[in-house]
Amino acid sequence: MKKIIILVVVVTVGIIVAATWSLSKPPETVETGPSKLDGFARCIAKKKIIMYGAEWCPHCQKQKALFGSAFRYISYVECPDNPKVCLDKGVKSYPTWIFPNGRRFEGEQSLEKLSKESSCPLPKK
């Protein structure tokens, strides 16, 4: 009977340790080399189109993930760090894309929509 109790405790502790380890792993790192979307992201930045968001926002994280490592070229404002800038621009939800002519798109946007609205071409597949 004692062997069964010890076995159950060991298995339970093992499960808890494994679960804790898997949940505490850092997120997958994003590639930092050249991306097929680099030119697209650079075009958006050159046109002074800015994404406003927050690190804790899951929609912003998904938006950034669409660009992968090319997001490094996107003009981005972290609103919790720059509240006055975001308030002055009327940002009410994240992410918000604002174009120099005042056009704005709130929420996650597909790369195709951003391409169409910005006239920045997406790379051929």
PDB file of C-alpha atoms in Angstrom:
ATOM      1  CA  MET A   1       0.000   0.000   0.000  1.00  0.00           C
ATOM      2  CA  LYS A   2       2.836   2.433   0.863  1.00  0.00           C
ATOM      3  CA  LYS A   3       4.436   1.738  -2.543  1.00  0.00           C
ATOM      4  CA  ILE A   4       1.236   2.743  -4.337  1.00  0.00           C
ATOM      5  CA  ILE A   5       0.949   5.973  -2.341  1.00  0.00           C
ATOM      6  CA  ILE A   6       4.603   6.807  -3.043  1.00  0.00           C
ATOM      7  CA  LEU A   7       4.097   6.042  -6.739  1.00  0.00           C
ATOM      8  CA  VAL A   8       1.018   8.292  -6.910  1.00  0.00           C
ATOM      9  CA  VAL A   9       2.879  11.125  -5.153  1.00  0.00           C
ATOM     10  CA  VAL A  10       5.910  10.786  -7.450  1.00  0.00           C
ATOM     11  CA  VAL A  11       3.739  10.754 -10.593  1.00  0.00           C
ATOM     12  CA  THR A  12       1.708  13.732  -9.357  1.00  0.00           C
ATOM     13  CA  VAL A  13       4.833  15.738  -8.534  1.00  0.00           C
ATOM     14  CA  GLY A  14       6.272  14.814 -11.952  1.00  0.00           C
ATOM     15  CA  ILE A  15       3.151  16.069 -13.707  1.00  0.00           C
ATOM     16  CA  ILE A  16       3.202  19.318 -11.733  1.00  0.00           C
ATOM     17  CA  VAL A  17       6.903  19.881 -12.481  1.00  0.00           C
ATOM     18  CA  ALA A  18       6.406  19.141 -16.192  1.00  0.00           C
ATOM     19  CA  ALA A  19       3.391  21.466 -16.419  1.00  0.00           C
ATOM     20  CA  THR A  20       5.189  24.265 -14.588  1.00  0.00           C
ATOM     21  CA  TRP A  21       8.242  23.903 -16.821  1.00  0.00           C
ATOM     22  CA  SER A  22       6.236  23.947 -20.040  1.00  0.00           C
ATOM     23  CA  LEU A  23       4.231  27.009 -18.952  1.00  0.00           C
ATOM     24  CA  SER A  24       7.320  28.925 -17.864  1.00  0.00           C
ATOM     25  CA  LYS A  25       9.245  28.442 -21.111  1.00  0.00           C
ATOM     26  CA  PRO A  26       9.882  31.703 -22.922  1.00  0.00           C
ATOM     27  CA  PRO A  27       7.804  32.206 -26.061  1.00  0.00           C
ATOM     28  CA  GLU A  28       9.221  30.995 -29.334  1.00  0.00           C
ATOM     29  CA  THR A  29      11.756  33.441 -30.606  1.00  0.00           C
ATOM     30  CA  VAL A  30      10.967  35.224 -33.820  1.00  0.00           C
ATOM     31  CA  GLU A  31      13.457  34.813 -36.627  1.00  0.00           C
ATOM     32  CA  THR A  32      15.704  37.832 -36.943  1.00  0.00           C
ATOM     33  CA  GLY A  33      17.097  37.246 -40.415  1.00  0.00           C
ATOM     34  CA  PRO A  34      15.679  38.552 -43.679  1.00  0.00           C
ATOM     35  CA  SER A  35      11.977  37.925 -44.199  1.00  0.00           C
ATOM     36  CA  LYS A  36       9.987  37.825 -47.414  1.00  0.00           C
ATOM     37  CA  LEU A  37       7.818  40.572 -45.858  1.00  0.00           C
ATOM     38  CA  ASP A  38      10.698  42.995 -45.233  1.00  0.00           C
ATOM     39  CA  GLY A  39       9.998  45.019 -48.386  1.00  0.00           C
ATOM     40  CA  PHE A  40       6.289  45.197 -47.606  1.00  0.00           C
ATOM     41  CA  ALA A  41       6.919  46.357 -44.024  1.00  0.00           C
ATOM     42  CA  ARG A  42       9.489  48.909 -45.191  1.00  0.00           C
ATOM     43  CA  CYS A  43       7.002  50.277 -47.725  1.00  0.00           C
ATOM     44  CA  ILE A  44       4.369  50.729 -44.993  1.00  0.00           C
ATOM     45  CA  ALA A  45       6.912  52.534 -42.802  1.00  0.00           C
ATOM     46  CA  LYS A  46       8.076  54.717 -45.706  1.00  0.00           C
ATOM     47  CA  LYS A  47       4.461  55.813 -46.214  1.00  0.00           C
ATOM     48  CA  LYS A  48       4.349  56.857 -42.542  1.00  0.00           C
ATOM     49  CA  ILE A  49       1.568  54.421 -41.639  1.00  0.00           C
ATOM     50  CA  ILE A  50       1.732  53.784 -37.900  1.00  0.00           C
ATOM     51  CA  MET A  51       0.394  50.962 -35.757  1.00  0.00           C
ATOM     52  CA  TYR A  52      -0.664  51.905 -32.226  1.00  0.00           C
ATOM     53  CA  GLY A  53      -0.959  49.100 -29.699  1.00  0.00           C
ATOM     54  CA  ALA A  54      -0.024  47.574 -26.373  1.00  0.00           C
ATOM     55  CA  GLU A  55       2.301  44.704 -25.534  1.00  0.00           C
ATOM     56  CA  TRP A  56      -0.391  43.002 -23.410  1.00  0.00           C
ATOM     57  CA  CYS A  57      -2.978  43.151 -26.223  1.00  0.00           C
ATOM     58  CA  PRO A  58      -3.550  39.703 -27.791  1.00  0.00           C
ATOM     59  CA  HIS A  59      -4.821  41.281 -31.027  1.00  0.00           C
ATOM     60  CA  CYS A  60      -1.629  43.330 -31.278  1.00  0.00           C
ATOM     61  CA  GLN A  61       0.431  40.191 -30.751  1.00  0.00           C
ATOM     62  CA  LYS A  62      -1.452  38.458 -33.570  1.00  0.00           C
ATOM     63  CA  GLN A  63      -0.996  41.496 -35.811  1.00  0.00           C
ATOM     64  CA  LYS A  64       2.742  41.539 -35.116  1.00  0.00           C
ATOM     65  CA  ALA A  65       2.951  37.785 -35.733  1.00  0.00           C
ATOM     66  CA  LEU A  66       1.529  38.242 -39.247  1.00  0.00           C
ATOM     67  CA  PHE A  67       4.643  40.244 -40.101  1.00  0.00           C
ATOM     68  CA  GLY A  68       7.065  37.943 -38.275  1.00  0.00           C
ATOM     69  CA  SER A  69      10.553  39.417 -38.095  1.00  0.00           C
ATOM     70  CA  ALA A  70       9.593  42.084 -40.669  1.00  0.00           C
ATOM     71  CA  PHE A  71       7.583  43.839 -37.949  1.00  0.00           C
ATOM     72  CA  ARG A  72      10.835  45.476 -36.871  1.00  0.00           C
ATOM     73  CA  TYR A  73      10.381  47.857 -39.824  1.00  0.00           C
ATOM     74  CA  ILE A  74       6.813  48.870 -38.924  1.00  0.00           C
ATOM     75  CA  SER A  75       6.389  52.254 -37.260  1.00  0.00           C
ATOM     76  CA  TYR A  76       4.842  51.289 -33.936  1.00  0.00           C
ATOM     77  CA  VAL A  77       3.736  53.236 -30.875  1.00  0.00           C
ATOM     78  CA  GLU A  78       3.374  51.385 -27.568  1.00  0.00           C
ATOM     79  CA  CYS A  79       0.423  53.303 -26.102  1.00  0.00           C
ATOM     80  CA  PRO A  80       0.926  52.463 -22.402  1.00  0.00           C
ATOM     81  CA  ASP A  81       4.425  53.963 -22.736  1.00  0.00           C
ATOM     82  CA  ASN A  82       3.177  56.941 -24.774  1.00  0.00           C
ATOM     83  CA  PRO A  83      -0.342  57.717 -23.535  1.00  0.00           C
ATOM     84  CA  LYS A  84      -0.353  61.364 -24.642  1.00  0.00           C
ATOM     85  CA  VAL A  85       0.577  60.449 -28.214  1.00  0.00           C
ATOM     86  CA  CYS A  86      -2.200  57.854 -28.371  1.00  0.00           C
ATOM     87  CA  LEU A  87      -4.782  60.139 -26.770  1.00  0.00           C
ATOM     88  CA  ASP A  88      -3.850  62.955 -29.155  1.00  0.00           C
ATOM     89  CA  LYS A  89      -4.340  60.574 -32.086  1.00  0.00           C
ATOM     90  CA  GLY A  90      -7.712  59.414 -30.716  1.00  0.00           C
ATOM     91  CA  VAL A  91      -6.654  55.787 -30.323  1.00  0.00           C
ATOM     92  CA  LYS A  92      -9.507  53.999 -28.561  1.00  0.00           C
ATOM     93  CA  SER A  93      -8.725  50.355 -29.280  1.00  0.00           C
ATOM     94  CA  TYR A  94      -5.738  48.202 -30.134  1.00  0.00           C
ATOM     95  CA  PRO A  95      -4.344  47.736 -32.628  1.00  0.00           C
ATOM     96  CA  THR A  96      -5.129  50.899 -34.560  1.00  0.00           C
ATOM     97  CA  TRP A  97      -3.443  51.682 -37.875  1.00  0.00           C
ATOM     98  CA  ILE A  98      -3.364  55.395 -38.751  1.00  0.00           C
ATOM     99  CA  PHE A  99      -2.438  56.694 -42.199  1.00  0.00           C
ATOM    100  CA  PRO A 100      -0.945  60.161 -42.794  1.00  0.00           C
ATOM    101  CA  ASN A 101      -4.209  61.329 -44.398  1.00  0.00           C
ATOM    102  CA  GLY A 102      -6.107  60.490 -41.183  1.00  0.00           C
ATOM    103  CA  ARG A 103      -7.640  57.214 -42.362  1.00  0.00           C
ATOM    104  CA  ARG A 104      -7.633  54.617 -39.633  1.00  0.00           C
ATOM    105  CA  PHE A 105      -8.340  50.943 -39.206  1.00  0.00           C
ATOM    106  CA  GLU A 106      -9.070  49.498 -35.789  1.00  0.00           C
ATOM    107  CA  GLY A 107      -8.523  45.868 -34.877  1.00  0.00           C
ATOM    108  CA  GLU A 108      -6.435  43.199 -36.551  1.00  0.00           C
ATOM    109  CA  GLN A 109      -5.970  43.787 -40.271  1.00  0.00           C
ATOM    110  CA  SER A 110      -5.010  41.198 -42.852  1.00  0.00           C
ATOM    111  CA  LEU A 111      -1.809  41.752 -44.779  1.00  0.00           C
ATOM    112  CA  GLU A 112      -3.924  41.821 -47.917  1.00  0.00           C
ATOM    113  CA  LYS A 113      -6.043  44.708 -46.596  1.00  0.00           C
ATOM    114  CA  LEU A 114      -2.983  46.635 -45.470  1.00  0.00           C
ATOM    115  CA  SER A 115      -1.476  46.063 -48.906  1.00  0.00           C
ATOM    116  CA  LYS A 116      -4.609  47.276 -50.683  1.00  0.00           C
ATOM    117  CA  GLU A 117      -5.051  50.358 -48.471  1.00  0.00           C
ATOM    118  CA  SER A 118      -1.371  51.326 -48.531  1.00  0.00           C
ATOM    119  CA  SER A 119      -0.629  50.379 -52.167  1.00  0.00           C
ATOM    120  CA  CYS A 120       2.380  48.485 -50.822  1.00  0.00           C
ATOM    121  CA  PRO A 121       2.750  45.230 -52.742  1.00  0.00           C
ATOM    122  CA  LEU A 122       2.885  41.909 -50.924  1.00  0.00           C
ATOM    123  CA  PRO A 123       5.593  39.513 -52.086  1.00  0.00           C
ATOM    124  CA  LYS A 124       4.551  36.852 -54.559  1.00  0.00           C
ATOM    125  CA  LYS A 125       3.971  33.488 -52.931  1.00  0.00           C
TER     126      LYS A 125
END
